[in-house]
Amino acid sequence: MKLKRVAVYCGSANGSDPIFLAEAKALGRAIADAGLGLVYGGASVGLMGAVADTALAGGAEVIGVLPEILSGSEIAHRGLTRLEMVPTMHERKARMVKLADAFLMLPGGYGTLDEMMEIVTWKQLRLHTKPCVLINTANYWDGLLAFLDRAVEAGFLKAENRLLLEVAGSAEEAVRIAVAVDGE
């Protein structure tokens, strides 16, 4: 399988540190520079909007998948290559999985964490074999990574399954990892 599109999970807010927004823009650039398409949650705001806008500016195909519950909230990005409306959050996640060949995660809140955990769990269950790469911007995810290591120590997570979630220090590194894993 050749890597064509990456899904990005991230916040619909910019966060409190300007580095989060800068890294989202860097990810959009890295995706476009690698000749990849972007699949994401379809919003025009926060890190989501920044990744999409920067990828679009770089000439990338950008597909947004937005659940109908959010369609009236005026956050839908109207400048995408394609905006798909789906009935539910569950269908949004399933559609993004179908469209993407790899999954990259930037900082975010509950929604980002939910999407990340689900996609890594699906990989653990062998429902897919696509790369899953966490971008640990400004050590944002250190607490989660420590928790996962503790889950291994406590016997709730196998060491080999802990490795299903790869970690990158930057957007560019995350794209390189996804491309390299895909090429194996």
PDB file of N, CA, C and O in Angstrom, residues 33-88:
ATOM      1  N   ASP A  33       4.216  18.992   1.540  1.00  0.00           N
ATOM      2  CA  ASP A  33       5.549  18.805   0.961  1.00  0.00           C
ATOM      3  C   ASP A  33       5.836  17.352   0.613  1.00  0.00           C
ATOM      4  O   ASP A  33       6.588  17.068  -0.317  1.00  0.00           O
ATOM      5  N   ALA A  34       5.219  16.426   1.359  1.00  0.00           N
ATOM      6  CA  ALA A  34       5.414  14.994   1.089  1.00  0.00           C
ATOM      7  C   ALA A  34       4.484  14.501  -0.021  1.00  0.00           C
ATOM      8  O   ALA A  34       4.526  13.327  -0.375  1.00  0.00           O
ATOM      9  N   GLY A  35       3.652  15.385  -0.538  1.00  0.00           N
ATOM     10  CA  GLY A  35       2.726  14.995  -1.607  1.00  0.00           C
ATOM     11  C   GLY A  35       1.561  14.167  -1.108  1.00  0.00           C
ATOM     12  O   GLY A  35       0.947  13.424  -1.876  1.00  0.00           O
ATOM     13  N   LEU A  36       1.248  14.305   0.175  1.00  0.00           N
ATOM     14  CA  LEU A  36       0.168  13.533   0.782  1.00  0.00           C
ATOM     15  C   LEU A  36      -1.106  14.362   0.867  1.00  0.00           C
ATOM     16  O   LEU A  36      -1.065  15.592   0.826  1.00  0.00           O
ATOM     17  N   GLY A  37      -2.227  13.672   1.027  1.00  0.00           N
ATOM     18  CA  GLY A  37      -3.491  14.325   1.311  1.00  0.00           C
ATOM     19  C   GLY A  37      -3.759  14.268   2.796  1.00  0.00           C
ATOM     20  O   GLY A  37      -3.183  13.450   3.524  1.00  0.00           O
ATOM     21  N   LEU A  38      -4.652  15.146   3.251  1.00  0.00           N
ATOM     22  CA  LEU A  38      -5.037  15.238   4.656  1.00  0.00           C
ATOM     23  C   LEU A  38      -6.500  14.868   4.819  1.00  0.00           C
ATOM     24  O   LEU A  38      -7.355  15.318   4.057  1.00  0.00           O
ATOM     25  N   VAL A  39      -6.766  14.058   5.839  1.00  0.00           N
ATOM     26  CA  VAL A  39      -8.129  13.756   6.272  1.00  0.00           C
ATOM     27  C   VAL A  39      -8.209  14.226   7.713  1.00  0.00           C
ATOM     28  O   VAL A  39      -7.327  13.901   8.524  1.00  0.00           O
ATOM     29  N   TYR A  40      -9.245  15.005   8.036  1.00  0.00           N
ATOM     30  CA  TYR A  40      -9.343  15.508   9.404  1.00  0.00           C
ATOM     31  C   TYR A  40     -10.808  15.792   9.719  1.00  0.00           C
ATOM     32  O   TYR A  40     -11.684  15.549   8.901  1.00  0.00           O
ATOM     33  N   GLY A  41     -11.062  16.332  10.888  1.00  0.00           N
ATOM     34  CA  GLY A  41     -12.411  16.502  11.396  1.00  0.00           C
ATOM     35  C   GLY A  41     -13.281  17.566  10.771  1.00  0.00           C
ATOM     36  O   GLY A  41     -14.433  17.718  11.160  1.00  0.00           O
ATOM     37  N   GLY A  42     -12.792  18.327   9.815  1.00  0.00           N
ATOM     38  CA  GLY A  42     -13.626  19.230   9.039  1.00  0.00           C
ATOM     39  C   GLY A  42     -13.844  20.616   9.601  1.00  0.00           C
ATOM     40  O   GLY A  42     -14.604  21.401   9.026  1.00  0.00           O
ATOM     41  N   ALA A  43     -13.191  20.971  10.704  1.00  0.00           N
ATOM     42  CA  ALA A  43     -13.412  22.280  11.318  1.00  0.00           C
ATOM     43  C   ALA A  43     -12.471  23.336  10.754  1.00  0.00           C
ATOM     44  O   ALA A  43     -11.382  23.038  10.279  1.00  0.00           O
ATOM     45  N   SER A  44     -12.910  24.591  10.868  1.00  0.00           N
ATOM     46  CA  SER A  44     -12.106  25.729  10.420  1.00  0.00           C
ATOM     47  C   SER A  44     -11.378  26.393  11.580  1.00  0.00           C
ATOM     48  O   SER A  44     -10.673  27.376  11.378  1.00  0.00           O
ATOM     49  N   VAL A  45     -11.542  25.876  12.775  1.00  0.00           N
ATOM     50  CA  VAL A  45     -11.018  26.520  13.983  1.00  0.00           C
ATOM     51  C   VAL A  45      -9.908  25.691  14.627  1.00  0.00           C
ATOM     52  O   VAL A  45      -9.775  24.501  14.373  1.00  0.00           O
ATOM     53  N   GLY A  46      -9.126  26.354  15.498  1.00  0.00           N
ATOM     54  CA  GLY A  46      -8.123  25.680  16.298  1.00  0.00           C
ATOM     55  C   GLY A  46      -7.017  25.048  15.473  1.00  0.00           C
ATOM     56  O   GLY A  46      -6.750  25.448  14.337  1.00  0.00           O
ATOM     57  N   LEU A  47      -6.376  24.052  16.091  1.00  0.00           N
ATOM     58  CA  LEU A  47      -5.300  23.341  15.406  1.00  0.00           C
ATOM     59  C   LEU A  47      -5.825  22.659  14.153  1.00  0.00           C
ATOM     60  O   LEU A  47      -5.123  22.575  13.138  1.00  0.00           O
ATOM     61  N   MET A  48      -7.089  22.205  14.206  1.00  0.00           N
ATOM     62  CA  MET A  48      -7.688  21.546  13.042  1.00  0.00           C
ATOM     63  C   MET A  48      -7.682  22.477  11.832  1.00  0.00           C
ATOM     64  O   MET A  48      -7.262  22.099  10.735  1.00  0.00           O
ATOM     65  N   GLY A  49      -8.164  23.699  12.021  1.00  0.00           N
ATOM     66  CA  GLY A  49      -8.203  24.660  10.925  1.00  0.00           C
ATOM     67  C   GLY A  49      -6.818  25.033  10.440  1.00  0.00           C
ATOM     68  O   GLY A  49      -6.592  25.204   9.235  1.00  0.00           O
ATOM     69  N   ALA A  50      -5.867  25.145  11.356  1.00  0.00           N
ATOM     70  CA  ALA A  50      -4.497  25.512  10.992  1.00  0.00           C
ATOM     71  C   ALA A  50      -3.838  24.437  10.131  1.00  0.00           C
ATOM     72  O   ALA A  50      -3.190  24.750   9.126  1.00  0.00           O
ATOM     73  N   VAL A  51      -3.994  23.170  10.512  1.00  0.00           N
ATOM     74  CA  VAL A  51      -3.430  22.077   9.709  1.00  0.00           C
ATOM     75  C   VAL A  51      -4.054  22.106   8.312  1.00  0.00           C
ATOM     76  O   VAL A  51      -3.344  22.029   7.303  1.00  0.00           O
ATOM     77  N   ALA A  52      -5.375  22.223   8.257  1.00  0.00           N
ATOM     78  CA  ALA A  52      -6.076  22.210   6.975  1.00  0.00           C
ATOM     79  C   ALA A  52      -5.664  23.390   6.094  1.00  0.00           C
ATOM     80  O   ALA A  52      -5.340  23.212   4.911  1.00  0.00           O
ATOM     81  N   ASP A  53      -5.665  24.598   6.658  1.00  0.00           N
ATOM     82  CA  ASP A  53      -5.328  25.782   5.868  1.00  0.00           C
ATOM     83  C   ASP A  53      -3.912  25.710   5.322  1.00  0.00           C
ATOM     84  O   ASP A  53      -3.671  26.061   4.158  1.00  0.00           O
ATOM     85  N   THR A  54      -2.984  25.245   6.133  1.00  0.00           N
ATOM     86  CA  THR A  54      -1.586  25.183   5.697  1.00  0.00           C
ATOM     87  C   THR A  54      -1.394  24.087   4.648  1.00  0.00           C
ATOM     88  O   THR A  54      -0.662  24.282   3.675  1.00  0.00           O
ATOM     89  N   ALA A  55      -2.058  22.951   4.824  1.00  0.00           N
ATOM     90  CA  ALA A  55      -1.978  21.885   3.819  1.00  0.00           C
ATOM     91  C   ALA A  55      -2.582  22.356   2.493  1.00  0.00           C
ATOM     92  O   ALA A  55      -2.012  22.121   1.421  1.00  0.00           O
ATOM     93  N   LEU A  56      -3.723  23.029   2.566  1.00  0.00           N
ATOM     94  CA  LEU A  56      -4.344  23.566   1.351  1.00  0.00           C
ATOM     95  C   LEU A  56      -3.427  24.563   0.654  1.00  0.00           C
ATOM     96  O   LEU A  56      -3.268  24.517  -0.575  1.00  0.00           O
ATOM     97  N   ALA A  57      -2.807  25.451   1.430  1.00  0.00           N
ATOM     98  CA  ALA A  57      -1.899  26.456   0.861  1.00  0.00           C
ATOM     99  C   ALA A  57      -0.711  25.799   0.171  1.00  0.00           C
ATOM    100  O   ALA A  57      -0.166  26.357  -0.790  1.00  0.00           O
ATOM    101  N   GLY A  58      -0.336  24.607   0.627  1.00  0.00           N
ATOM    102  CA  GLY A  58       0.761  23.860   0.024  1.00  0.00           C
ATOM    103  C   GLY A  58       0.337  22.994  -1.144  1.00  0.00           C
ATOM    104  O   GLY A  58       1.144  22.263  -1.704  1.00  0.00           O
ATOM    105  N   GLY A  59      -0.953  23.029  -1.494  1.00  0.00           N
ATOM    106  CA  GLY A  59      -1.451  22.274  -2.645  1.00  0.00           C
ATOM    107  C   GLY A  59      -1.961  20.887  -2.334  1.00  0.00           C
ATOM    108  O   GLY A  59      -2.243  20.111  -3.253  1.00  0.00           O
ATOM    109  N   ALA A  60      -2.106  20.539  -1.071  1.00  0.00           N
ATOM    110  CA  ALA A  60      -2.573  19.196  -0.703  1.00  0.00           C
ATOM    111  C   ALA A  60      -4.087  19.067  -0.867  1.00  0.00           C
ATOM    112  O   ALA A  60      -4.828  20.046  -0.713  1.00  0.00           O
ATOM    113  N   GLU A  61      -4.513  17.855  -1.141  1.00  0.00           N
ATOM    114  CA  GLU A  61      -5.930  17.514  -1.073  1.00  0.00           C
ATOM    115  C   GLU A  61      -6.294  17.474   0.409  1.00  0.00           C
ATOM    116  O   GLU A  61      -5.577  16.873   1.208  1.00  0.00           O
ATOM    117  N   VAL A  62      -7.401  18.127   0.781  1.00  0.00           N
ATOM    118  CA  VAL A  62      -7.833  18.138   2.178  1.00  0.00           C
ATOM    119  C   VAL A  62      -9.306  17.745   2.238  1.00  0.00           C
ATOM    120  O   VAL A  62     -10.162  18.431   1.688  1.00  0.00           O
ATOM    121  N   ILE A  63      -9.559  16.634   2.925  1.00  0.00           N
ATOM    122  CA  ILE A  63     -10.916  16.123   3.095  1.00  0.00           C
ATOM    123  C   ILE A  63     -11.302  16.259   4.560  1.00  0.00           C
ATOM    124  O   ILE A  63     -10.621  15.735   5.434  1.00  0.00           O
ATOM    125  N   GLY A  64     -12.386  16.954   4.815  1.00  0.00           N
ATOM    126  CA  GLY A  64     -12.914  17.079   6.155  1.00  0.00           C
ATOM    127  C   GLY A  64     -14.111  16.175   6.328  1.00  0.00           C
ATOM    128  O   GLY A  64     -14.907  16.013   5.402  1.00  0.00           O
ATOM    129  N   VAL A  65     -14.225  15.572   7.508  1.00  0.00           N
ATOM    130  CA  VAL A  65     -15.366  14.701   7.812  1.00  0.00           C
ATOM    131  C   VAL A  65     -16.009  15.258   9.082  1.00  0.00           C
ATOM    132  O   VAL A  65     -15.422  15.210  10.160  1.00  0.00           O
ATOM    133  N   LEU A  66     -17.212  15.790   8.924  1.00  0.00           N
ATOM    134  CA  LEU A  66     -17.879  16.498  10.011  1.00  0.00           C
ATOM    135  C   LEU A  66     -19.200  15.828  10.351  1.00  0.00           C
ATOM    136  O   LEU A  66     -20.010  15.582   9.457  1.00  0.00           O
ATOM    137  N   PRO A  67     -19.432  15.536  11.621  1.00  0.00           N
ATOM    138  CA  PRO A  67     -20.732  14.967  12.008  1.00  0.00           C
ATOM    139  C   PRO A  67     -21.817  16.040  11.960  1.00  0.00           C
ATOM    140  O   PRO A  67     -21.553  17.215  12.227  1.00  0.00           O
ATOM    141  N   GLU A  68     -23.015  15.628  11.618  1.00  0.00           N
ATOM    142  CA  GLU A  68     -24.135  16.563  11.474  1.00  0.00           C
ATOM    143  C   GLU A  68     -24.380  17.379  12.742  1.00  0.00           C
ATOM    144  O   GLU A  68     -24.796  18.530  12.657  1.00  0.00           O
ATOM    145  N   ILE A  69     -24.096  16.808  13.903  1.00  0.00           N
ATOM    146  CA  ILE A  69     -24.328  17.528  15.162  1.00  0.00           C
ATOM    147  C   ILE A  69     -23.524  18.828  15.218  1.00  0.00           C
ATOM    148  O   ILE A  69     -23.911  19.780  15.903  1.00  0.00           O
ATOM    149  N   LEU A  70     -22.411  18.897  14.480  1.00  0.00           N
ATOM    150  CA  LEU A  70     -21.573  20.092  14.474  1.00  0.00           C
ATOM    151  C   LEU A  70     -21.810  20.984  13.257  1.00  0.00           C
ATOM    152  O   LEU A  70     -21.248  22.078  13.176  1.00  0.00           O
ATOM    153  N   SER A  71     -22.653  20.564  12.329  1.00  0.00           N
ATOM    154  CA  SER A  71     -22.820  21.300  11.079  1.00  0.00           C
ATOM    155  C   SER A  71     -23.435  22.678  11.273  1.00  0.00           C
ATOM    156  O   SER A  71     -23.151  23.599  10.518  1.00  0.00           O
ATOM    157  N   GLY A  72     -24.260  22.866  12.293  1.00  0.00           N
ATOM    158  CA  GLY A  72     -24.893  24.153  12.509  1.00  0.00           C
ATOM    159  C   GLY A  72     -24.098  25.082  13.389  1.00  0.00           C
ATOM    160  O   GLY A  72     -24.515  26.207  13.652  1.00  0.00           O
ATOM    161  N   SER A  73     -22.932  24.670  13.839  1.00  0.00           N
ATOM    162  CA  SER A  73     -22.164  25.481  14.781  1.00  0.00           C
ATOM    163  C   SER A  73     -21.206  26.453  14.097  1.00  0.00           C
ATOM    164  O   SER A  73     -20.414  27.108  14.755  1.00  0.00           O
ATOM    165  N   GLU A  74     -21.273  26.554  12.793  1.00  0.00           N
ATOM    166  CA  GLU A  74     -20.465  27.479  11.996  1.00  0.00           C
ATOM    167  C   GLU A  74     -18.966  27.207  12.089  1.00  0.00           C
ATOM    168  O   GLU A  74     -18.165  28.101  11.850  1.00  0.00           O
ATOM    169  N   ILE A  75     -18.588  25.995  12.446  1.00  0.00           N
ATOM    170  CA  ILE A  75     -17.156  25.666  12.466  1.00  0.00           C
ATOM    171  C   ILE A  75     -16.729  24.914  11.215  1.00  0.00           C
ATOM    172  O   ILE A  75     -15.544  24.705  10.996  1.00  0.00           O
ATOM    173  N   ALA A  76     -17.699  24.495  10.385  1.00  0.00           N
ATOM    174  CA  ALA A  76     -17.364  23.736   9.182  1.00  0.00           C
ATOM    175  C   ALA A  76     -16.457  24.557   8.274  1.00  0.00           C
ATOM    176  O   ALA A  76     -16.713  25.737   8.019  1.00  0.00           O
ATOM    177  N   HIS A  77     -15.408  23.942   7.800  1.00  0.00           N
ATOM    178  CA  HIS A  77     -14.459  24.598   6.895  1.00  0.00           C
ATOM    179  C   HIS A  77     -15.053  24.518   5.492  1.00  0.00           C
ATOM    180  O   HIS A  77     -15.267  23.441   4.960  1.00  0.00           O
ATOM    181  N   ARG A  78     -15.296  25.663   4.906  1.00  0.00           N
ATOM    182  CA  ARG A  78     -15.948  25.724   3.582  1.00  0.00           C
ATOM    183  C   ARG A  78     -14.961  25.807   2.424  1.00  0.00           C
ATOM    184  O   ARG A  78     -15.383  25.852   1.271  1.00  0.00           O
ATOM    185  N   GLY A  79     -13.658  25.798   2.711  1.00  0.00           N
ATOM    186  CA  GLY A  79     -12.680  25.940   1.644  1.00  0.00           C
ATOM    187  C   GLY A  79     -11.903  24.675   1.334  1.00  0.00           C
ATOM    188  O   GLY A  79     -10.834  24.736   0.739  1.00  0.00           O
ATOM    189  N   LEU A  80     -12.430  23.529   1.723  1.00  0.00           N
ATOM    190  CA  LEU A  80     -11.713  22.261   1.564  1.00  0.00           C
ATOM    191  C   LEU A  80     -11.855  21.697   0.163  1.00  0.00           C
ATOM    192  O   LEU A  80     -12.764  22.071  -0.586  1.00  0.00           O
ATOM    193  N   THR A  81     -11.001  20.747  -0.154  1.00  0.00           N
ATOM    194  CA  THR A  81     -11.162  19.984  -1.384  1.00  0.00           C
ATOM    195  C   THR A  81     -12.519  19.284  -1.359  1.00  0.00           C
ATOM    196  O   THR A  81     -13.258  19.290  -2.346  1.00  0.00           O
ATOM    197  N   ARG A  82     -12.842  18.719  -0.183  1.00  0.00           N
ATOM    198  CA  ARG A  82     -14.133  18.049  -0.003  1.00  0.00           C
ATOM    199  C   ARG A  82     -14.497  18.053   1.472  1.00  0.00           C
ATOM    200  O   ARG A  82     -13.646  17.772   2.309  1.00  0.00           O
ATOM    201  N   LEU A  83     -15.746  18.388   1.777  1.00  0.00           N
ATOM    202  CA  LEU A  83     -16.273  18.298   3.130  1.00  0.00           C
ATOM    203  C   LEU A  83     -17.392  17.274   3.108  1.00  0.00           C
ATOM    204  O   LEU A  83     -18.379  17.436   2.391  1.00  0.00           O
ATOM    205  N   GLU A  84     -17.210  16.198   3.873  1.00  0.00           N
ATOM    206  CA  GLU A  84     -18.216  15.148   3.955  1.00  0.00           C
ATOM    207  C   GLU A  84     -18.981  15.297   5.268  1.00  0.00           C
ATOM    208  O   GLU A  84     -18.375  15.421   6.321  1.00  0.00           O
ATOM    209  N   MET A  85     -20.284  15.272   5.186  1.00  0.00           N
ATOM    210  CA  MET A  85     -21.134  15.306   6.372  1.00  0.00           C
ATOM    211  C   MET A  85     -21.575  13.869   6.665  1.00  0.00           C
ATOM    212  O   MET A  85     -22.006  13.153   5.758  1.00  0.00           O
ATOM    213  N   VAL A  86     -21.451  13.462   7.916  1.00  0.00           N
ATOM    214  CA  VAL A  86     -21.875  12.131   8.338  1.00  0.00           C
ATOM    215  C   VAL A  86     -22.831  12.275   9.515  1.00  0.00           C
ATOM    216  O   VAL A  86     -22.786  13.274  10.236  1.00  0.00           O
ATOM    217  N   PRO A  87     -23.694  11.293   9.732  1.00  0.00           N
ATOM    218  CA  PRO A  87     -24.701  11.417  10.794  1.00  0.00           C
ATOM    219  C   PRO A  87     -24.155  11.485  12.216  1.00  0.00           C
ATOM    220  O   PRO A  87     -24.702  12.216  13.042  1.00  0.00           O
ATOM    221  N   THR A  88     -23.091  10.732  12.535  1.00  0.00           N
ATOM    222  CA  THR A  88     -22.658  10.625  13.932  1.00  0.00           C
ATOM    223  C   THR A  88     -21.143  10.715  14.062  1.00  0.00           C
ATOM    224  O   THR A  88     -20.411  10.568  13.085  1.00  0.00           O
TER     225      THR A  88
END
